[in-house]
PDB file of C-alpha atoms in Angstrom:
ATOM      1  CA  UNK A 460      -7.811   9.922   9.538  1.00 98.00           C
ATOM      2  CA  UNK A 461      -9.122   8.410   6.332  1.00 98.00           C
ATOM      3  CA  UNK A 462      -7.400   5.782   4.426  1.00 98.00           C
ATOM      4  CA  UNK A 463      -8.116   6.000   0.571  1.00 98.00           C
ATOM      5  CA  UNK A 464      -7.326   3.063  -1.696  1.00 98.00           C
ATOM      6  CA  UNK A 465      -6.769   4.585  -4.993  1.00 98.00           C
ATOM      7  CA  UNK A 466      -4.726   1.496  -6.209  1.00 98.00           C
ATOM      8  CA  UNK A 467      -4.953  -2.063  -4.680  1.00 98.00           C
ATOM      9  CA  UNK A 468      -3.340  -4.154  -7.158  1.00 98.00           C
ATOM     10  CA  UNK A 469      -0.024  -6.012  -8.095  1.00 97.00           C
ATOM     11  CA  UNK A 470       2.372  -4.806 -10.757  1.00 96.00           C
ATOM     12  CA  UNK A 471       0.311  -5.725 -13.679  1.00 97.00           C
ATOM     13  CA  UNK A 472      -3.190  -4.308 -12.414  1.00 97.00           C
ATOM     14  CA  UNK A 473      -6.185  -6.329 -13.126  1.00 98.00           C
ATOM     15  CA  UNK A 474      -7.226  -6.904 -15.973  1.00 98.00           C
ATOM     16  CA  UNK A 475      -3.714  -7.680 -17.089  1.00 98.00           C
ATOM     17  CA  UNK A 476      -3.291  -6.852 -20.851  1.00 97.00           C
ATOM     18  CA  UNK A 477      -5.058  -9.333 -22.951  1.00 98.00           C
ATOM     19  CA  UNK A 478      -4.984 -12.255 -20.197  1.00 98.00           C
ATOM     20  CA  UNK A 479      -8.083 -14.442 -20.265  1.00 98.00           C
ATOM     21  CA  UNK A 480      -7.589 -16.031 -16.863  1.00 98.00           C
ATOM     22  CA  UNK A 481     -10.896 -16.012 -14.822  1.00 98.00           C
ATOM     23  CA  UNK A 482      -9.660 -13.071 -12.270  1.00 98.00           C
ATOM     24  CA  UNK A 483      -9.051 -10.993 -15.439  1.00 98.00           C
ATOM     25  CA  UNK A 484     -12.187 -11.793 -17.142  1.00 98.00           C
ATOM     26  CA  UNK A 485     -14.403 -11.031 -14.322  1.00 98.00           C
ATOM     27  CA  UNK A 486     -12.942  -7.733 -13.949  1.00 98.00           C
ATOM     28  CA  UNK A 487     -13.777  -6.976 -17.861  1.00 98.00           C
ATOM     29  CA  UNK A 488     -17.465  -7.546 -16.622  1.00 98.00           C
ATOM     30  CA  UNK A 489     -17.556  -5.887 -13.142  1.00 98.00           C
ATOM     31  CA  UNK A 490     -15.526  -2.501 -13.250  1.00 97.00           C
ATOM     32  CA  UNK A 491     -15.428  -2.610  -9.347  1.00 97.00           C
ATOM     33  CA  UNK A 492     -13.052  -5.712  -9.711  1.00 98.00           C
ATOM     34  CA  UNK A 493     -10.635  -3.931 -11.764  1.00 98.00           C
ATOM     35  CA  UNK A 494      -7.285  -2.782  -9.821  1.00 98.00           C
ATOM     36  CA  UNK A 495      -4.579  -0.168 -10.461  1.00 98.00           C
ATOM     37  CA  UNK A 496      -1.115  -0.945  -8.938  1.00 98.00           C
ATOM     38  CA  UNK A 497      -0.553  -0.068  -5.294  1.00 98.00           C
ATOM     39  CA  UNK A 498      -1.371   3.572  -4.285  1.00 98.00           C
ATOM     40  CA  UNK A 499      -2.767   4.756  -0.887  1.00 98.00           C
ATOM     41  CA  UNK A 500      -3.620   8.118   0.366  1.00 98.00           C
ATOM     42  CA  UNK A 501      -4.138   9.241   4.273  1.00 98.00           C
ATOM     43  CA  UNK A 502      -6.391  12.314   4.594  1.00 98.00           C
ATOM     44  CA  UNK A 503      -5.363  13.675   8.133  1.00 98.00           C
ATOM     45  CA  UNK A 504      -7.905  15.263  10.684  1.00 98.00           C
ATOM     46  CA  UNK A 505      -7.001  18.578   9.045  1.00 98.00           C
ATOM     47  CA  UNK A 506      -7.920  17.292   5.609  1.00 98.00           C
ATOM     48  CA  UNK A 507      -4.496  17.179   4.419  1.00 98.00           C
ATOM     49  CA  UNK A 508      -3.427  14.420   1.881  1.00 98.00           C
ATOM     50  CA  UNK A 509      -0.355  12.085   2.572  1.00 98.00           C
ATOM     51  CA  UNK A 510       0.501   9.677  -0.378  1.00 98.00           C
ATOM     52  CA  UNK A 511       1.994   6.186   0.039  1.00 98.00           C
ATOM     53  CA  UNK A 512       3.292   4.686  -3.158  1.00 98.00           C
ATOM     54  CA  UNK A 513       2.161   5.844  -6.364  1.00 98.00           C
ATOM     55  CA  UNK A 514       1.682   3.161  -8.731  1.00 98.00           C
ATOM     56  CA  UNK A 515      -0.657   5.140 -11.068  1.00 97.00           C
ATOM     57  CA  UNK A 516      -1.458   8.847 -12.154  1.00 96.00           C
ATOM     58  CA  UNK A 517      -3.454  10.040  -9.206  1.00 97.00           C
ATOM     59  CA  UNK A 518      -4.445  13.296 -11.021  1.00 93.00           C
ATOM     60  CA  UNK A 519      -8.072  12.216 -11.273  1.00 93.00           C
ATOM     61  CA  UNK A 520      -8.337  10.782  -8.114  1.00 96.00           C
ATOM     62  CA  UNK A 521      -6.557  13.216  -5.514  1.00 96.00           C
ATOM     63  CA  UNK A 522      -6.072  16.675  -7.102  1.00 95.00           C
ATOM     64  CA  UNK A 523      -4.907  18.391  -3.973  1.00 96.00           C
ATOM     65  CA  UNK A 524      -1.654  19.763  -2.665  1.00 97.00           C
ATOM     66  CA  UNK A 525       0.354  16.673  -1.059  1.00 98.00           C
ATOM     67  CA  UNK A 526       1.985  17.183   2.362  1.00 98.00           C
ATOM     68  CA  UNK A 527       4.587  14.478   1.639  1.00 98.00           C
ATOM     69  CA  UNK A 528       4.830  11.374  -0.445  1.00 98.00           C
ATOM     70  CA  UNK A 529       6.343   7.872   1.160  1.00 98.00           C
ATOM     71  CA  UNK A 530       7.620   5.016  -1.182  1.00 98.00           C
ATOM     72  CA  UNK A 531       7.458   1.410   0.442  1.00 98.00           C
ATOM     73  CA  UNK A 532      10.272   0.602  -2.018  1.00 98.00           C
ATOM     74  CA  UNK A 533      11.448   1.501  -5.791  1.00 98.00           C
ATOM     75  CA  UNK A 534       9.806  -1.357  -7.765  1.00 98.00           C
ATOM     76  CA  UNK A 535       8.260   0.551 -10.968  1.00 96.00           C
ATOM     77  CA  UNK A 536       4.647  -0.567  -9.926  1.00 97.00           C
ATOM     78  CA  UNK A 537       5.058   1.344  -6.955  1.00 98.00           C
ATOM     79  CA  UNK A 538       6.575   4.568  -8.392  1.00 98.00           C
ATOM     80  CA  UNK A 539       4.981   4.852 -11.808  1.00 97.00           C
ATOM     81  CA  UNK A 540       2.891   7.745 -10.995  1.00 97.00           C
ATOM     82  CA  UNK A 541       5.995  10.022  -9.870  1.00 97.00           C
ATOM     83  CA  UNK A 542       7.044  10.592 -13.468  1.00 96.00           C
ATOM     84  CA  UNK A 543       4.033  12.659 -13.503  1.00 95.00           C
ATOM     85  CA  UNK A 544       4.120  14.131 -10.098  1.00 96.00           C
ATOM     86  CA  UNK A 545       7.632  15.637 -10.387  1.00 96.00           C
ATOM     87  CA  UNK A 546       6.018  18.122 -12.894  1.00 96.00           C
ATOM     88  CA  UNK A 547       3.643  19.345  -9.984  1.00 96.00           C
ATOM     89  CA  UNK A 548       3.596  23.201  -9.635  1.00 96.00           C
ATOM     90  CA  UNK A 549       4.722  22.846  -5.847  1.00 96.00           C
ATOM     91  CA  UNK A 550       7.773  21.393  -4.243  1.00 98.00           C
ATOM     92  CA  UNK A 551       7.026  18.305  -2.269  1.00 98.00           C
ATOM     93  CA  UNK A 552       8.871  16.042   0.129  1.00 98.00           C
ATOM     94  CA  UNK A 553       9.484  12.459  -0.989  1.00 98.00           C
ATOM     95  CA  UNK A 554      10.520   9.806   1.338  1.00 98.00           C
ATOM     96  CA  UNK A 555      12.031   6.502   0.058  1.00 98.00           C
ATOM     97  CA  UNK A 556      14.658   3.644   1.216  1.00 98.00           C
ATOM     98  CA  UNK A 557      17.807   4.098  -0.348  1.00 97.00           C
ATOM     99  CA  UNK A 558      18.202   0.678  -2.298  1.00 96.00           C
ATOM    100  CA  UNK A 559      17.580   0.482  -5.666  1.00 96.00           C
ATOM    101  CA  UNK A 560      16.465   4.164  -5.920  1.00 97.00           C
ATOM    102  CA  UNK A 561      15.272   5.160  -9.520  1.00 96.00           C
ATOM    103  CA  UNK A 562      17.777   7.465 -11.028  1.00 96.00           C
ATOM    104  CA  UNK A 563      15.660   9.638 -13.016  1.00 95.00           C
ATOM    105  CA  UNK A 564      13.705  10.573 -10.018  1.00 97.00           C
ATOM    106  CA  UNK A 565      17.076  11.168  -8.055  1.00 95.00           C
ATOM    107  CA  UNK A 566      18.840  13.141 -10.868  1.00 96.00           C
ATOM    108  CA  UNK A 567      16.016  14.739 -12.240  1.00 97.00           C
ATOM    109  CA  UNK A 568      13.346  15.267  -9.481  1.00 97.00           C
ATOM    110  CA  UNK A 569      11.953  18.361 -10.667  1.00 98.00           C
ATOM    111  CA  UNK A 570       9.499  19.568  -7.848  1.00 98.00           C
ATOM    112  CA  UNK A 571      10.016  16.493  -5.847  1.00 98.00           C
ATOM    113  CA  UNK A 572      12.251  16.682  -2.955  1.00 98.00           C
ATOM    114  CA  UNK A 573      13.933  13.357  -2.375  1.00 98.00           C
ATOM    115  CA  UNK A 574      14.854  12.257   1.104  1.00 98.00           C
ATOM    116  CA  UNK A 575      16.360   8.745   2.465  1.00 98.00           C
ATOM    117  CA  UNK A 576      14.669   7.308   5.321  1.00 98.00           C
ATOM    118  CA  UNK A 577      15.527   4.390   7.423  1.00 98.00           C
ATOM    119  CA  UNK A 578      13.460   1.985   9.851  1.00 98.00           C
ATOM    120  CA  UNK A 579      12.622   3.802  13.088  1.00 97.00           C
ATOM    121  CA  UNK A 580      13.208   7.296  11.836  1.00 97.00           C
ATOM    122  CA  UNK A 581       9.844   8.694  12.649  1.00 98.00           C
ATOM    123  CA  UNK A 582       8.639  11.809  10.958  1.00 98.00           C
ATOM    124  CA  UNK A 583       5.805  14.090  11.830  1.00 98.00           C
ATOM    125  CA  UNK A 584       3.602  15.518   8.768  1.00 98.00           C
ATOM    126  CA  UNK A 585       0.470  17.372   9.539  1.00 98.00           C
ATOM    127  CA  UNK A 586      -1.105  15.710  12.383  1.00 98.00           C
ATOM    128  CA  UNK A 587       0.517  12.321  11.438  1.00 98.00           C
ATOM    129  CA  UNK A 588       3.157  10.554  13.306  1.00 98.00           C
ATOM    130  CA  UNK A 589       4.940   8.199  10.854  1.00 99.00           C
ATOM    131  CA  UNK A 590       7.498   5.656  11.730  1.00 98.00           C
ATOM    132  CA  UNK A 591       9.263   3.274   8.589  1.00 98.00           C
ATOM    133  CA  UNK A 592       9.632  -0.292   9.800  1.00 98.00           C
ATOM    134  CA  UNK A 593      11.689  -3.119   7.953  1.00 98.00           C
ATOM    135  CA  UNK A 594       9.787  -5.505   5.470  1.00 98.00           C
ATOM    136  CA  UNK A 595      10.807  -8.616   3.998  1.00 98.00           C
ATOM    137  CA  UNK A 596      10.962  -8.375   0.072  1.00 98.00           C
ATOM    138  CA  UNK A 597      13.205  -8.594  -2.967  1.00 96.00           C
ATOM    139  CA  UNK A 598      14.813  -5.189  -2.587  1.00 98.00           C
ATOM    140  CA  UNK A 599      14.989  -2.918   0.346  1.00 98.00           C
ATOM    141  CA  UNK A 600      11.530  -2.090   1.596  1.00 98.00           C
ATOM    142  CA  UNK A 601       9.732  -0.390   4.208  1.00 98.00           C
ATOM    143  CA  UNK A 602       6.368  -0.378   5.680  1.00 98.00           C
ATOM    144  CA  UNK A 603       4.767   2.424   7.744  1.00 99.00           C
ATOM    145  CA  UNK A 604       3.080   2.655  11.201  1.00 98.00           C
ATOM    146  CA  UNK A 605       0.660   5.707  10.705  1.00 99.00           C
ATOM    147  CA  UNK A 606      -0.429   7.424  13.947  1.00 98.00           C
ATOM    148  CA  UNK A 607      -2.740   9.901  14.827  1.00 98.00           C
ATOM    149  CA  UNK A 608      -4.782  10.937  17.947  1.00 97.00           C
ATOM    150  CA  UNK A 609      -3.881   7.322  19.614  1.00 97.00           C
ATOM    151  CA  UNK A 610      -5.269   5.458  16.419  1.00 98.00           C
ATOM    152  CA  UNK A 611      -2.657   3.617  14.534  1.00 98.00           C
ATOM    153  CA  UNK A 612      -2.560   2.057  11.167  1.00 98.00           C
ATOM    154  CA  UNK A 613       0.043  -0.399   9.871  1.00 99.00           C
ATOM    155  CA  UNK A 614       1.003  -0.578   6.207  1.00 99.00           C
ATOM    156  CA  UNK A 615       2.569  -3.701   5.330  1.00 98.00           C
ATOM    157  CA  UNK A 616       3.531  -4.615   1.672  1.00 98.00           C
ATOM    158  CA  UNK A 617       5.345  -5.664  -0.197  1.00 98.00           C
ATOM    159  CA  UNK A 618       6.569  -8.417   2.153  1.00 98.00           C
ATOM    160  CA  UNK A 619       6.607 -12.038   2.783  1.00 98.00           C
ATOM    161  CA  UNK A 620       5.653 -12.250   6.361  1.00 98.00           C
ATOM    162  CA  UNK A 621       7.369  -9.794   9.020  1.00 98.00           C
ATOM    163  CA  UNK A 622      11.246  -9.331  10.423  1.00 98.00           C
ATOM    164  CA  UNK A 623      11.162 -10.240  13.985  1.00 98.00           C
ATOM    165  CA  UNK A 624      12.077  -6.647  15.103  1.00 98.00           C
ATOM    166  CA  UNK A 625       9.106  -5.302  13.099  1.00 98.00           C
ATOM    167  CA  UNK A 626       6.627  -7.728  14.693  1.00 98.00           C
ATOM    168  CA  UNK A 627       7.832  -6.876  18.181  1.00 98.00           C
ATOM    169  CA  UNK A 628       7.615  -3.158  17.505  1.00 98.00           C
ATOM    170  CA  UNK A 629       3.954  -3.591  16.169  1.00 98.00           C
ATOM    171  CA  UNK A 630       3.030  -5.874  18.853  1.00 98.00           C
ATOM    172  CA  UNK A 631       4.163  -3.361  21.271  1.00 98.00           C
ATOM    173  CA  UNK A 632       1.749  -0.830  19.643  1.00 97.00           C
ATOM    174  CA  UNK A 633      -1.103  -3.517  19.467  1.00 98.00           C
ATOM    175  CA  UNK A 634      -3.973  -3.612  19.107  1.00 98.00           C
ATOM    176  CA  UNK A 635      -3.964  -1.419  15.773  1.00 98.00           C
ATOM    177  CA  UNK A 636      -6.928  -0.102  14.474  1.00 98.00           C
ATOM    178  CA  UNK A 637      -6.184  -1.177  10.920  1.00 98.00           C
ATOM    179  CA  UNK A 638      -3.228  -3.272   9.477  1.00 98.00           C
ATOM    180  CA  UNK A 639      -3.077  -3.116   5.477  1.00 99.00           C
ATOM    181  CA  UNK A 640      -1.251  -6.402   4.344  1.00 99.00           C
ATOM    182  CA  UNK A 641       0.318  -7.792   1.223  1.00 98.00           C
ATOM    183  CA  UNK A 642      -1.781 -10.694  -0.040  1.00 98.00           C
ATOM    184  CA  UNK A 643      -0.649 -10.975  -3.637  1.00 98.00           C
ATOM    185  CA  UNK A 644      -1.417 -14.371  -3.960  1.00 98.00           C
ATOM    186  CA  UNK A 645      -4.392 -17.074  -3.558  1.00 98.00           C
ATOM    187  CA  UNK A 646      -4.664 -19.384  -0.470  1.00 98.00           C
ATOM    188  CA  UNK A 647      -1.915 -22.435  -0.422  1.00 97.00           C
ATOM    189  CA  UNK A 648       0.310 -20.134  -3.105  1.00 98.00           C
ATOM    190  CA  UNK A 649       3.916 -19.882  -1.671  1.00 98.00           C
ATOM    191  CA  UNK A 650       6.170 -17.017  -2.893  1.00 98.00           C
ATOM    192  CA  UNK A 651       9.334 -15.843  -1.254  1.00 98.00           C
ATOM    193  CA  UNK A 652       8.630 -12.222  -1.703  1.00 98.00           C
ATOM    194  CA  UNK A 653       4.791 -12.028  -1.298  1.00 98.00           C
ATOM    195  CA  UNK A 654       2.106 -13.270   1.108  1.00 98.00           C
ATOM    196  CA  UNK A 655      -0.672 -15.389   0.054  1.00 98.00           C
ATOM    197  CA  UNK A 656      -4.231 -14.518   1.294  1.00 98.00           C
ATOM    198  CA  UNK A 657      -4.229 -16.856   4.437  1.00 98.00           C
ATOM    199  CA  UNK A 658      -0.607 -15.726   5.576  1.00 98.00           C
ATOM    200  CA  UNK A 659      -1.831 -11.990   5.007  1.00 98.00           C
ATOM    201  CA  UNK A 660      -4.836 -12.447   7.124  1.00 98.00           C
ATOM    202  CA  UNK A 661      -2.991 -14.136   9.951  1.00 98.00           C
ATOM    203  CA  UNK A 662      -0.465 -11.224   9.920  1.00 98.00           C
ATOM    204  CA  UNK A 663      -2.986  -8.752  10.198  1.00 98.00           C
ATOM    205  CA  UNK A 664      -5.180 -10.542  12.948  1.00 98.00           C
ATOM    206  CA  UNK A 665      -2.330 -11.044  15.314  1.00 98.00           C
ATOM    207  CA  UNK A 666      -1.861  -7.301  15.209  1.00 98.00           C
ATOM    208  CA  UNK A 667      -5.186  -5.386  14.579  1.00 98.00           C
ATOM    209  CA  UNK A 668      -8.881  -5.002  15.024  1.00 98.00           C
ATOM    210  CA  UNK A 669      -9.543  -4.902  11.414  1.00 98.00           C
ATOM    211  CA  UNK A 670      -7.142  -6.345   8.378  1.00 98.00           C
ATOM    212  CA  UNK A 671      -7.519  -5.094   4.818  1.00 99.00           C
ATOM    213  CA  UNK A 672      -5.801  -7.303   2.208  1.00 99.00           C
ATOM    214  CA  UNK A 673      -4.406  -5.399  -0.770  1.00 98.00           C
ATOM    215  CA  UNK A 674      -1.875  -5.416  -3.315  1.00 98.00           C
ATOM    216  CA  UNK A 675      -3.715  -8.370  -5.212  1.00 98.00           C
ATOM    217  CA  UNK A 676      -2.419 -10.128  -8.262  1.00 98.00           C
ATOM    218  CA  UNK A 677      -4.562 -11.646 -11.183  1.00 98.00           C
ATOM    219  CA  UNK A 678      -2.968 -14.704 -10.099  1.00 98.00           C
ATOM    220  CA  UNK A 679      -5.349 -14.483  -6.830  1.00 98.00           C
ATOM    221  CA  UNK A 680      -8.815 -15.609  -6.748  1.00 98.00           C
ATOM    222  CA  UNK A 681     -11.398 -13.648  -8.785  1.00 98.00           C
ATOM    223  CA  UNK A 682     -12.983 -10.628  -6.906  1.00 98.00           C
ATOM    224  CA  UNK A 683     -16.152 -12.306  -6.020  1.00 98.00           C
ATOM    225  CA  UNK A 684     -14.741 -15.643  -5.115  1.00 98.00           C
ATOM    226  CA  UNK A 685     -12.012 -13.877  -2.959  1.00 98.00           C
ATOM    227  CA  UNK A 686     -14.443 -11.677  -0.985  1.00 98.00           C
ATOM    228  CA  UNK A 687     -16.761 -14.713  -0.332  1.00 98.00           C
ATOM    229  CA  UNK A 688     -13.750 -17.050   0.801  1.00 98.00           C
ATOM    230  CA  UNK A 689     -12.303 -14.336   2.940  1.00 98.00           C
ATOM    231  CA  UNK A 690     -16.000 -13.317   4.407  1.00 98.00           C
ATOM    232  CA  UNK A 691     -16.582 -16.729   5.356  1.00 98.00           C
ATOM    233  CA  UNK A 692     -13.499 -17.461   7.142  1.00 98.00           C
ATOM    234  CA  UNK A 693     -12.902 -14.427   8.983  1.00 98.00           C
ATOM    235  CA  UNK A 694     -16.341 -12.561   9.059  1.00 98.00           C
ATOM    236  CA  UNK A 695     -15.706  -8.579   9.122  1.00 96.00           C
ATOM    237  CA  UNK A 696     -12.448  -8.831  10.705  1.00 98.00           C
ATOM    238  CA  UNK A 697     -10.773  -9.101   7.349  1.00 98.00           C
ATOM    239  CA  UNK A 698     -11.970  -7.173   4.388  1.00 98.00           C
ATOM    240  CA  UNK A 699     -10.732  -7.433   0.438  1.00 98.00           C
ATOM    241  CA  UNK A 700      -9.564  -3.768  -0.626  1.00 98.00           C
ATOM    242  CA  UNK A 701     -10.684  -2.382  -3.928  1.00 98.00           C
ATOM    243  CA  UNK A 702     -10.193   0.664  -5.974  1.00 98.00           C
ATOM    244  CA  UNK A 703     -11.799   3.735  -4.516  1.00 98.00           C
ATOM    245  CA  UNK A 704     -12.579   2.066  -0.917  1.00 98.00           C
ATOM    246  CA  UNK A 705     -12.296   4.428   1.751  1.00 98.00           C
ATOM    247  CA  UNK A 706     -11.831   3.210   5.564  1.00 98.00           C
ATOM    248  CA  UNK A 707     -12.500   5.795   8.376  1.00 98.00           C
ATOM    249  CA  UNK A 708     -10.070   5.007  11.356  1.00 97.00           C
TER     250      UNK A 708
END
């Protein structure tokens, strides 16, 4: 499978509108440092696309039929693109947790077909086996274990650490090929709902061969400084995601 990082930012994106912080200022100089809100696609061995979160309008990046859409949670930075996709000319299954569901999507989904899913409820989509797992966030939030042909990817945002049952489940599957982990904040920053860079890296390193840090806020280190920090501390075992990045699993 291929993992396609369409959006790797937090809710505000980078650069945030009118913000003059060092992260946003750098992103105006170097377009590779700009980030759309969290949006990720998995391309199966059969070249089918499955979407995980829709924080941005995907039509310029993934103009293909979708086998399914999975949401981690219903915060608006993870569902913005659904308001466009509900008009697509093909019925498409949407899987999401129940908590804080968006009323418009539920009551007027157009060609979306919403389904409630729960932790441990394994689904098969094309060649993928997808298992929702509980995360620790402000609202009900699911991560996903995505498996294909003996290789596995864990999608772990938004979260602060991991619930014990989730960690035990993932450890039973370890080593994963890839862990994609919420790294919203810079090293040393403590937040009740999101990891910082060090916390995210430690989670990934304990579970997977490679870790990719994503869901990165403009409050984090500027792109070049962040990549240097991560490279010096963990070498190539931990990578910083960027919009347009593709990882072959």
